[in-house]
Amino acid sequence: MKVALVNPAWSFDGSIYFGCRHEHLPLELGYAKALLEAAGHEALMLDGLLQDADNAALAARVADYRPDITVVTTAPTYLFWRCAPPELRVPAEFLAALAGRGGRTVAVGPHGSATPKPTLEKLGVDAVIRGECEETVVALAETSDWSQVDGVARLVDGALETRGPTMASPFVDHAPLVWPREWLANHPHHHHRFDEGPFVGHGAEVEASRGCPYDCAFCAKIDYRDKYRRRKLEHVLAEIDGLIAQGVGYLYFIDEIFLPQKALLEALIERPVVFGVQTRIDLWKPDLLELLGEAGCVSIEAGLESLTEEGREMLAKRCRMDTPELAALLVKARAHVPFVQANLIGTPTDSKEIVAHWREHLIARGVWANDPVPLYPYPSSPSYRELWGLPDDHAWERAHEHYLAAFDRFSDIQDERPRPLAELEDVCCGARA
Ligand code: SF4
């Protein structure tokens, strides 16, 4: 089978999307391509940003390739599945440009995972994969009878048919990925890097572990990237060595929660590369923070979320430390790592005065703490389910309306008021049954 794997040309005008808008390596498509080729299939992988191509140009390249199957993702790479743009405008635009020239069509991503029926309707694809997608893409290439493939949802005479649970990749054995040289050359972006540099070499995203053993209320990972798994160290290091040989000077570990892993950190000390991570600061001991800095970490994004114990409890953080202890660890980290950020979420327990006090405290000690961002109740998060139960066919619309209505002020990282979902999807997405 010939399979086209497409990360479309993203745009975010009017979106609530608060993830990064730069280019990132589409790891999910990279794994799928490697698995497809290992199984004897052919694959063409395209990326709008990394190849500087708009959706019409991507569609034309897919059409020239004449694939049997075209796979498009509904989030800008695995890094952002937990905070994807709610609207399906961009993948819909790509599929409209493709206009049936890509064989059978499949959408992968958080939308089809949580709400398969509206995703199928809005995009008009033949199938969606529910959950992590790489092995299931291969399973679809292996058979023409998609009704028998676990993790796949389809519309049959307008009714939803799903088979099996949402999928979790075994992940631990994923072989080292190799990216086209020109993609890396088009990836100057050092994700979430704000130190003074020097910024040497291309940027790249890698994945040493997937999932997280916690269940924070706001975290959209119930349907994918949930259970914690650690990838074989030799594969991670082989991938990193290949990237360094191709001119990469900065790595971003997309791991939900970069847990202390001494062997990985010790291996990184010897390598000419610096890196960034997202983690929970309460899981690090002072000596390991020192090792993290020694290994080349230049950016830590730590999810503190709330500055009060009640707030952290409300968000189900399961954090055993109090705020002064957490602040002290962040300051300790900053002694070894040049950029440390404490992520904050707007919670009713945290008064303006508390927020101002701790932000000043941290910023004065070199730790960045953002103005608290509002919480978006993604359909794959416990927050959504606590508010409204299991996601139904209007889950994204409901979450979006709630988000727009519940907050009268928006974070300093959002510079325009987001638009309603129906408006964002009006032009591109097909009429819903
Ligand atoms: S610790 Fe981070 S990744 Fe884990 S559930 Fe909480 S927010 Fe999600």
GROMACS .gro file of C-alpha atoms and ligand atoms in nm:
model
  441
    1MET     CA    1   0.000   0.000   0.000
    2LYS     CA    2   0.104   0.360  -0.057
    3VAL     CA    3   0.023   0.589   0.234
    4ALA     CA    4   0.050   0.970   0.250
    5LEU     CA    5   0.101   1.110   0.601
    6VAL     CA    6   0.024   1.481   0.630
    7ASN     CA    7   0.079   1.744   0.895
    8PRO     CA    8  -0.117   2.029   0.732
    9ALA     CA    9  -0.019   2.396   0.704
   10TRP     CA   10  -0.143   2.530   1.036
   11SER     CA   11  -0.290   2.875   1.094
   12PHE     CA   12  -0.450   2.991   1.416
   13ASP     CA   13  -0.633   3.318   1.347
   14GLY     CA   14  -0.914   3.363   1.599
   15SER     CA   15  -0.825   3.036   1.775
   16ILE     CA   16  -0.799   2.982   2.150
   17TYR     CA   17  -0.489   2.775   2.068
   18PHE     CA   18  -0.218   2.859   2.320
   19GLY     CA   19   0.045   2.611   2.202
   20CYS     CA   20   0.350   2.719   2.009
   21ARG     CA   21   0.294   2.831   1.649
   22HIS     CA   22   0.641   2.746   1.517
   23GLU     CA   23   0.742   2.430   1.328
   24HIS     CA   24   0.786   2.101   1.517
   25LEU     CA   25   0.869   1.750   1.399
   26PRO     CA   26   0.550   1.542   1.353
   27LEU     CA   27   0.668   1.248   1.564
   28GLU     CA   28   0.343   1.051   1.527
   29LEU     CA   29   0.378   1.057   1.149
   30GLY     CA   30   0.749   0.975   1.175
   31TYR     CA   31   0.677   0.662   1.381
   32ALA     CA   32   0.392   0.563   1.146
   33LYS     CA   33   0.619   0.600   0.842
   34ALA     CA   34   0.892   0.386   1.000
   35LEU     CA   35   0.641   0.116   1.099
   36LEU     CA   36   0.475   0.122   0.754
   37GLU     CA   37   0.807   0.081   0.576
   38ALA     CA   38   0.915  -0.196   0.813
   39ALA     CA   39   0.593  -0.377   0.719
   40GLY     CA   40   0.667  -0.344   0.347
   41HIS     CA   41   0.447  -0.045   0.261
   42GLU     CA   42   0.546   0.282   0.096
   43ALA     CA   43   0.496   0.615   0.270
   44LEU     CA   44   0.519   0.981   0.178
   45MET     CA   45   0.536   1.219   0.474
   46LEU     CA   46   0.456   1.589   0.427
   47ASP     CA   47   0.461   1.883   0.665
   48GLY     CA   48   0.322   2.225   0.575
   49LEU     CA   49   0.551   2.433   0.795
   50LEU     CA   50   0.871   2.232   0.752
   51GLN     CA   51   0.829   2.224   0.375
   52ASP     CA   52   0.693   2.578   0.346
   53ALA     CA   53   0.387   2.453   0.158
   54ASP     CA   54   0.026   2.566   0.195
   55ASN     CA   55  -0.261   2.319   0.207
   56ALA     CA   56  -0.326   2.341  -0.168
   57ALA     CA   57   0.040   2.261  -0.239
   58LEU     CA   58   0.037   1.970   0.008
   59ALA     CA   59  -0.281   1.834  -0.153
   60ALA     CA   60  -0.123   1.859  -0.500
   61ARG     CA   61   0.182   1.662  -0.382
   62VAL     CA   62  -0.039   1.395  -0.230
   63ALA     CA   63  -0.243   1.373  -0.551
   64ASP     CA   64   0.078   1.331  -0.757
   65TYR     CA   65   0.185   1.048  -0.527
   66ARG     CA   66  -0.148   0.865  -0.585
   67PRO     CA   67  -0.167   0.701  -0.243
   68ASP     CA   68  -0.415   0.433  -0.144
   69ILE     CA   69  -0.461   0.606   0.193
   70THR     CA   70  -0.409   0.963   0.312
   71VAL     CA   71  -0.369   1.028   0.684
   72VAL     CA   72  -0.404   1.382   0.821
   73THR     CA   73  -0.349   1.491   1.179
   74THR     CA   74  -0.589   1.723   1.363
   75ALA     CA   75  -0.327   1.864   1.604
   76PRO     CA   76   0.006   2.021   1.521
   77THR     CA   77   0.215   1.717   1.625
   78TYR     CA   78   0.201   1.492   1.935
   79LEU     CA   79   0.352   1.775   2.138
   80PHE     CA   80   0.016   1.954   2.121
   81TRP     CA   81  -0.241   1.675   2.140
   82ARG     CA   82  -0.318   1.780   2.498
   83CYS     CA   83  -0.385   2.143   2.398
   84ALA     CA   84  -0.491   2.117   2.034
   85PRO     CA   85  -0.678   2.391   1.850
   86PRO     CA   86  -1.045   2.294   1.906
   87GLU     CA   87  -1.142   2.388   1.551
   88LEU     CA   88  -1.091   2.147   1.260
   89ARG     CA   89  -1.056   2.427   1.007
   90VAL     CA   90  -0.700   2.348   0.895
   91PRO     CA   91  -0.724   1.971   0.833
   92ALA     CA   92  -1.062   2.041   0.667
   93GLU     CA   93  -0.897   2.295   0.438
   94PHE     CA   94  -0.632   2.039   0.340
   95LEU     CA   95  -0.896   1.770   0.273
   96ALA     CA   96  -1.106   2.012   0.068
   97ALA     CA   97  -0.801   2.090  -0.146
   98LEU     CA   98  -0.729   1.717  -0.181
   99ALA     CA   99  -1.081   1.672  -0.316
  100GLY     CA  100  -1.084   1.294  -0.319
  101ARG     CA  101  -0.743   1.253  -0.491
  102GLY     CA  102  -0.573   1.082  -0.194
  103GLY     CA  103  -0.745   0.743  -0.178
  104ARG     CA  104  -0.924   0.656   0.145
  105THR     CA  105  -0.885   0.928   0.406
  106VAL     CA  106  -0.811   0.897   0.776
  107ALA     CA  107  -0.790   1.160   1.052
  108VAL     CA  108  -0.572   1.105   1.358
  109GLY     CA  109  -0.556   1.325   1.666
  110PRO     CA  110  -0.739   1.429   1.980
  111HIS     CA  111  -1.067   1.521   1.806
  112GLY     CA  112  -1.144   1.182   1.657
  113SER     CA  113  -1.014   1.016   1.973
  114ALA     CA  114  -1.266   1.188   2.202
  115THR     CA  115  -1.551   1.265   1.963
  116PRO     CA  116  -1.535   1.041   1.656
  117LYS     CA  117  -1.877   1.114   1.506
  118PRO     CA  118  -1.854   1.494   1.476
  119THR     CA  119  -1.495   1.460   1.358
  120LEU     CA  120  -1.600   1.221   1.082
  121GLU     CA  121  -1.886   1.452   0.988
  122LYS     CA  122  -1.689   1.773   0.991
  123LEU     CA  123  -1.393   1.636   0.797
  124GLY     CA  124  -1.576   1.394   0.568
  125VAL     CA  125  -1.297   1.135   0.612
  126ASP     CA  126  -1.351   0.761   0.572
  127ALA     CA  127  -1.222   0.681   0.920
  128VAL     CA  128  -1.074   0.828   1.235
  129ILE     CA  129  -0.825   0.656   1.460
  130ARG     CA  130  -0.909   0.676   1.828
  131GLY     CA  131  -0.607   0.720   2.051
  132GLU     CA  132  -0.238   0.696   1.966
  133CYS     CA  133  -0.218   0.630   1.599
  134GLU     CA  134   0.111   0.485   1.474
  135GLU     CA  135   0.039   0.109   1.487
  136THR     CA  136  -0.323   0.157   1.379
  137VAL     CA  137  -0.215   0.339   1.062
  138VAL     CA  138  -0.020   0.024   0.973
  139ALA     CA  139  -0.320  -0.195   1.058
  140LEU     CA  140  -0.532   0.009   0.813
  141ALA     CA  141  -0.272  -0.043   0.541
  142GLU     CA  142  -0.281  -0.419   0.599
  143THR     CA  143  -0.650  -0.471   0.519
  144SER     CA  144  -0.924  -0.326   0.305
  145ASP     CA  145  -1.184  -0.419   0.566
  146TRP     CA  146  -1.155  -0.136   0.813
  147SER     CA  147  -1.455  -0.259   1.012
  148GLN     CA  148  -1.217  -0.517   1.164
  149VAL     CA  149  -0.946  -0.277   1.281
  150ASP     CA  150  -0.933  -0.193   1.652
  151GLY     CA  151  -0.930   0.174   1.742
  152VAL     CA  152  -1.104   0.279   1.420
  153ALA     CA  153  -1.435   0.465   1.391
  154ARG     CA  154  -1.638   0.511   1.072
  155LEU     CA  155  -1.978   0.635   0.965
  156VAL     CA  156  -2.196   0.365   0.812
  157ASP     CA  157  -2.516   0.509   0.665
  158GLY     CA  158  -2.471   0.809   0.893
  159ALA     CA  159  -2.440   0.600   1.210
  160LEU     CA  160  -2.119   0.571   1.408
  161GLU     CA  161  -1.940   0.236   1.407
  162THR     CA  162  -1.640   0.194   1.633
  163ARG     CA  163  -1.431  -0.107   1.711
  164GLY     CA  164  -1.223  -0.165   2.021
  165PRO     CA  165  -1.096   0.083   2.277
  166THR     CA  166  -0.894   0.398   2.218
  167MET     CA  167  -0.543   0.287   2.131
  168ALA     CA  168  -0.221   0.318   2.328
  169SER     CA  169   0.101   0.245   2.142
  170PRO     CA  170   0.341   0.002   2.309
  171PHE     CA  171   0.595   0.281   2.235
  172VAL     CA  172   0.890   0.141   2.434
  173ASP     CA  173   1.045  -0.029   2.127
  174HIS     CA  174   1.003   0.259   1.882
  175ALA     CA  175   1.316   0.259   1.666
  176PRO     CA  176   1.531   0.572   1.628
  177LEU     CA  177   1.367   0.818   1.388
  178VAL     CA  178   1.562   0.972   1.101
  179TRP     CA  179   1.436   1.300   0.956
  180PRO     CA  180   1.505   1.448   0.611
  181ARG     CA  181   1.806   1.682   0.627
  182GLU     CA  182   1.609   1.966   0.464
  183TRP     CA  183   1.335   1.938   0.730
  184LEU     CA  184   1.591   1.990   1.005
  185ALA     CA  185   1.746   2.278   0.811
  186ASN     CA  186   1.397   2.436   0.806
  187HIS     CA  187   1.367   2.390   1.182
  188PRO     CA  188   1.566   2.676   1.338
  189HIS     CA  189   1.311   2.696   1.621
  190HIS     CA  190   1.439   2.599   1.965
  191HIS     CA  191   1.107   2.518   2.131
  192HIS     CA  192   1.038   2.693   2.460
  193ARG     CA  193   1.391   2.827   2.482
  194PHE     CA  194   1.433   3.172   2.633
  195ASP     CA  195   1.787   3.182   2.769
  196GLU     CA  196   2.048   3.410   2.619
  197GLY     CA  197   2.215   3.137   2.418
  198PRO     CA  198   2.423   3.091   2.214
  199PHE     CA  199   2.156   2.928   1.996
  200VAL     CA  200   2.364   2.679   1.800
  201GLY     CA  201   2.229   2.439   1.537
  202HIS     CA  202   1.882   2.329   1.432
  203GLY     CA  203   1.607   2.245   1.681
  204ALA     CA  204   1.438   1.903   1.700
  205GLU     CA  205   1.175   1.731   1.912
  206VAL     CA  206   1.235   1.388   2.065
  207GLU     CA  207   1.041   1.159   2.295
  208ALA     CA  208   1.203   0.959   2.573
  209SER     CA  209   0.883   0.871   2.757
  210ARG     CA  210   0.511   0.898   2.694
  211GLY     CA  211   0.219   0.953   2.929
  212CYS     CA  212   0.207   1.039   3.294
  213PRO     CA  213   0.103   0.856   3.613
  214TYR     CA  214  -0.098   1.157   3.738
  215ASP     CA  215  -0.453   1.262   3.649
  216CYS     CA  216  -0.465   1.639   3.690
  217ALA     CA  217  -0.815   1.773   3.638
  218PHE     CA  218  -0.734   1.992   3.339
  219CYS     CA  219  -0.501   1.750   3.157
  220ALA     CA  220  -0.644   1.625   2.827
  221LYS     CA  221  -0.488   1.281   2.804
  222ILE     CA  222  -0.758   1.031   2.896
  223ASP     CA  223  -0.786   0.907   2.536
  224TYR     CA  224  -0.415   0.910   2.440
  225ARG     CA  225  -0.069   0.959   2.589
  226ASP     CA  226  -0.212   0.852   2.924
  227LYS     CA  227  -0.031   0.558   3.081
  228TYR     CA  228   0.338   0.622   3.151
  229ARG     CA  229   0.585   0.436   2.926
  230ARG     CA  230   0.959   0.482   2.888
  231ARG     CA  231   1.126   0.429   2.550
  232LYS     CA  232   1.437   0.211   2.530
  233LEU     CA  233   1.731   0.430   2.616
  234GLU     CA  234   1.955   0.296   2.339
  235HIS     CA  235   1.694   0.395   2.079
  236VAL     CA  236   1.654   0.743   2.224
  237LEU     CA  237   2.031   0.795   2.228
  238ALA     CA  238   2.073   0.659   1.874
  239GLU     CA  239   1.807   0.904   1.754
  240ILE     CA  240   1.977   1.190   1.936
  241ASP     CA  241   2.319   1.099   1.793
  242GLY     CA  242   2.168   1.095   1.443
  243LEU     CA  243   2.014   1.438   1.500
  244ILE     CA  244   2.344   1.581   1.628
  245ALA     CA  245   2.521   1.441   1.319
  246GLN     CA  246   2.264   1.628   1.107
  247GLY     CA  247   2.341   1.961   1.274
  248VAL     CA  248   2.089   1.969   1.558
  249GLY     CA  249   2.206   2.171   1.858
  250TYR     CA  250   1.887   2.182   2.066
  251LEU     CA  251   1.641   1.907   2.159
  252TYR     CA  252   1.300   1.946   2.313
  253PHE     CA  253   1.172   1.640   2.497
  254ILE     CA  254   0.799   1.633   2.429
  255ASP     CA  255   0.747   1.390   2.720
  256GLU     CA  256   0.440   1.489   2.924
  257ILE     CA  257   0.649   1.464   3.234
  258PHE     CA  258   1.024   1.437   3.195
  259LEU     CA  259   1.094   1.227   3.502
  260PRO     CA  260   1.444   1.209   3.649
  261GLN     CA  261   1.629   0.938   3.456
  262LYS     CA  262   1.993   0.933   3.564
  263ALA     CA  263   2.121   0.717   3.277
  264LEU     CA  264   1.974   0.950   3.014
  265LEU     CA  265   2.105   1.261   3.187
  266GLU     CA  266   2.452   1.113   3.227
  267ALA     CA  267   2.456   1.016   2.858
  268LEU     CA  268   2.356   1.370   2.760
  269ILE     CA  269   2.646   1.525   2.952
  270GLU     CA  270   2.885   1.380   2.696
  271ARG     CA  271   2.691   1.502   2.393
  272PRO     CA  272   2.724   1.844   2.224
  273VAL     CA  273   2.358   1.938   2.256
  274VAL     CA  274   2.137   2.136   2.493
  275PHE     CA  275   1.773   2.064   2.563
  276GLY     CA  276   1.442   2.169   2.715
  277VAL     CA  277   1.185   1.972   2.919
  278GLN     CA  278   0.840   1.995   3.075
  279THR     CA  279   0.808   1.833   3.415
  280ARG     CA  280   0.676   1.855   3.771
  281ILE     CA  281   0.926   2.023   3.995
  282ASP     CA  282   0.804   1.829   4.302
  283LEU     CA  283   0.947   1.508   4.153
  284TRP     CA  284   1.306   1.638   4.146
  285LYS     CA  285   1.560   1.632   4.427
  286PRO     CA  286   1.826   1.903   4.448
  287ASP     CA  287   2.112   1.672   4.336
  288LEU     CA  288   1.913   1.561   4.031
  289LEU     CA  289   1.838   1.922   3.939
  290GLU     CA  290   2.211   1.980   3.945
  291LEU     CA  291   2.262   1.678   3.714
  292LEU     CA  292   1.984   1.808   3.486
  293GLY     CA  293   2.172   2.136   3.443
  294GLU     CA  294   2.503   1.955   3.394
  295ALA     CA  295   2.343   1.739   3.124
  296GLY     CA  296   2.267   2.053   2.921
  297CYS     CA  297   1.912   2.144   3.016
  298VAL     CA  298   1.850   2.511   2.932
  299SER     CA  299   1.472   2.525   2.974
  300ILE     CA  300   1.233   2.384   3.231
  301GLU     CA  301   0.859   2.436   3.207
  302ALA     CA  302   0.718   2.319   3.539
  303GLY     CA  303   0.344   2.281   3.589
  304LEU     CA  304   0.279   2.445   3.923
  305GLU     CA  305  -0.074   2.540   3.815
  306SER     CA  306  -0.195   2.685   4.149
  307LEU     CA  307  -0.017   2.883   4.418
  308THR     CA  308  -0.232   2.746   4.699
  309GLU     CA  309  -0.267   2.395   4.839
  310GLU     CA  310  -0.646   2.420   4.799
  311GLY     CA  311  -0.603   2.516   4.436
  312ARG     CA  312  -0.367   2.228   4.367
  313GLU     CA  313  -0.607   1.994   4.542
  314MET     CA  314  -0.896   2.126   4.333
  315LEU     CA  315  -0.690   2.054   4.022
  316ALA     CA  316  -0.610   1.704   4.155
  317LYS     CA  317  -0.235   1.769   4.134
  318ARG     CA  318  -0.159   1.515   4.410
  319CYS     CA  319   0.131   1.734   4.517
  320ARG     CA  320   0.282   1.670   4.860
  321MET     CA  321   0.474   1.996   4.889
  322ASP     CA  322   0.351   2.335   5.006
  323THR     CA  323   0.399   2.651   4.803
  324PRO     CA  324   0.721   2.769   4.978
  325GLU     CA  325   0.879   2.425   4.920
  326LEU     CA  326   0.781   2.430   4.553
  327ALA     CA  327   0.913   2.784   4.515
  328ALA     CA  328   1.243   2.685   4.679
  329LEU     CA  329   1.284   2.393   4.435
  330LEU     CA  330   1.215   2.619   4.138
  331VAL     CA  331   1.478   2.863   4.262
  332LYS     CA  332   1.717   2.571   4.315
  333ALA     CA  333   1.654   2.458   3.955
  334ARG     CA  334   1.723   2.810   3.834
  335ALA     CA  335   2.069   2.792   3.989
  336HIS     CA  336   2.156   2.519   3.735
  337VAL     CA  337   1.926   2.586   3.439
  338PRO     CA  338   1.916   2.930   3.271
  339PHE     CA  339   1.540   2.940   3.208
  340VAL     CA  340   1.282   2.801   3.450
  341GLN     CA  341   0.909   2.869   3.417
  342ALA     CA  342   0.634   2.797   3.665
  343ASN     CA  343   0.311   2.746   3.471
  344LEU     CA  344   0.004   2.891   3.637
  345ILE     CA  345  -0.365   2.833   3.566
  346GLY     CA  346  -0.642   3.071   3.671
  347THR     CA  347  -0.812   2.911   3.973
  348PRO     CA  348  -1.074   3.067   4.204
  349THR     CA  349  -0.867   2.973   4.512
  350ASP     CA  350  -0.576   3.193   4.407
  351SER     CA  351  -0.657   3.557   4.483
  352LYS     CA  352  -0.496   3.837   4.285
  353GLU     CA  353  -0.287   3.918   4.594
  354ILE     CA  354  -0.156   3.561   4.631
  355VAL     CA  355  -0.073   3.544   4.263
  356ALA     CA  356   0.102   3.882   4.270
  357HIS     CA  357   0.301   3.787   4.583
  358TRP     CA  358   0.434   3.459   4.447
  359ARG     CA  359   0.491   3.588   4.096
  360GLU     CA  360   0.702   3.871   4.240
  361HIS     CA  361   0.884   3.626   4.468
  362LEU     CA  362   0.971   3.391   4.184
  363ILE     CA  363   1.049   3.654   3.922
  364ALA     CA  364   1.282   3.833   4.166
  365ARG     CA  365   1.476   3.508   4.195
  366GLY     CA  366   1.503   3.454   3.820
  367VAL     CA  367   1.210   3.211   3.777
  368TRP     CA  368   0.947   3.313   3.523
  369ALA     CA  369   0.584   3.271   3.637
  370ASN     CA  370   0.317   3.351   3.379
  371ASP     CA  371   0.002   3.551   3.439
  372PRO     CA  372  -0.243   3.264   3.514
  373VAL     CA  373  -0.405   3.126   3.200
  374PRO     CA  374  -0.770   3.024   3.189
  375LEU     CA  375  -0.851   2.655   3.184
  376TYR     CA  376  -1.001   2.503   2.869
  377PRO     CA  377  -1.207   2.195   2.957
  378TYR     CA  378  -1.086   1.971   2.674
  379PRO     CA  379  -1.314   1.672   2.608
  380SER     CA  380  -1.032   1.429   2.700
  381SER     CA  381  -0.977   1.590   3.041
  382PRO     CA  382  -1.126   1.493   3.379
  383SER     CA  383  -1.252   1.855   3.411
  384TYR     CA  384  -1.479   1.811   3.111
  385ARG     CA  385  -1.621   1.487   3.247
  386GLU     CA  386  -1.677   1.635   3.589
  387LEU     CA  387  -1.872   1.922   3.437
  388TRP     CA  388  -2.075   1.738   3.174
  389GLY     CA  389  -2.007   1.362   3.180
  390LEU     CA  390  -1.867   1.169   2.886
  391PRO     CA  391  -1.808   1.376   2.572
  392ASP     CA  392  -2.100   1.369   2.328
  393ASP     CA  393  -2.121   1.500   1.973
  394HIS     CA  394  -2.124   1.864   2.087
  395ALA     CA  395  -1.842   1.834   2.338
  396TRP     CA  396  -1.600   2.071   2.166
  397GLU     CA  397  -1.871   2.333   2.110
  398ARG     CA  398  -1.976   2.305   2.477
  399ALA     CA  399  -1.619   2.333   2.606
  400HIS     CA  400  -1.555   2.627   2.377
  401GLU     CA  401  -1.865   2.820   2.483
  402HIS     CA  402  -1.782   2.755   2.847
  403TYR     CA  403  -1.431   2.884   2.796
  404LEU     CA  404  -1.542   3.199   2.616
  405ALA     CA  405  -1.813   3.274   2.872
  406ALA     CA  406  -1.633   3.186   3.194
  407PHE     CA  407  -1.343   3.422   3.163
  408ASP     CA  408  -1.376   3.792   3.113
  409ARG     CA  409  -1.007   3.846   3.093
  410PHE     CA  410  -0.756   3.645   2.903
  411SER     CA  411  -0.398   3.562   2.965
  412ASP     CA  412  -0.112   3.781   2.855
  413ILE     CA  413  -0.020   3.511   2.602
  414GLN     CA  414  -0.345   3.560   2.411
  415ASP     CA  415  -0.342   3.883   2.219
  416GLU     CA  416  -0.679   3.860   2.049
  417ARG     CA  417  -1.023   3.751   2.166
  418PRO     CA  418  -1.089   3.401   2.034
  419ARG     CA  419  -1.388   3.339   1.810
  420PRO     CA  420  -1.674   3.088   1.859
  421LEU     CA  421  -1.610   2.739   1.722
  422ALA     CA  422  -1.896   2.746   1.472
  423GLU     CA  423  -1.754   3.064   1.323
  424LEU     CA  424  -1.404   2.917   1.298
  425GLU     CA  425  -1.531   2.601   1.129
  426ASP     CA  426  -1.798   2.765   0.919
  427VAL     CA  427  -1.606   2.793   0.594
  428CYS     CA  428  -1.422   2.462   0.575
  429CYS     CA  429  -1.604   2.190   0.765
  430GLY     CA  430  -1.889   2.002   0.604
  431ALA     CA  431  -2.247   2.042   0.725
  432ARG     CA  432  -2.321   1.809   1.016
  433ALA     CA  433  -2.596   1.558   0.995
  434SF4     S1  434   0.144   1.602   3.585
  434SF4    FE1  435   0.134   1.710   3.389
  434SF4     S2  436   0.111   1.553   3.232
  434SF4    FE2  437   0.067   1.459   3.431
  434SF4     S3  438  -0.156   1.469   3.453
  434SF4    FE3  439  -0.070   1.649   3.553
  434SF4     S4  440  -0.066   1.810   3.392
  434SF4    FE4  441  -0.094   1.611   3.289
   0.00000   0.00000   0.00000
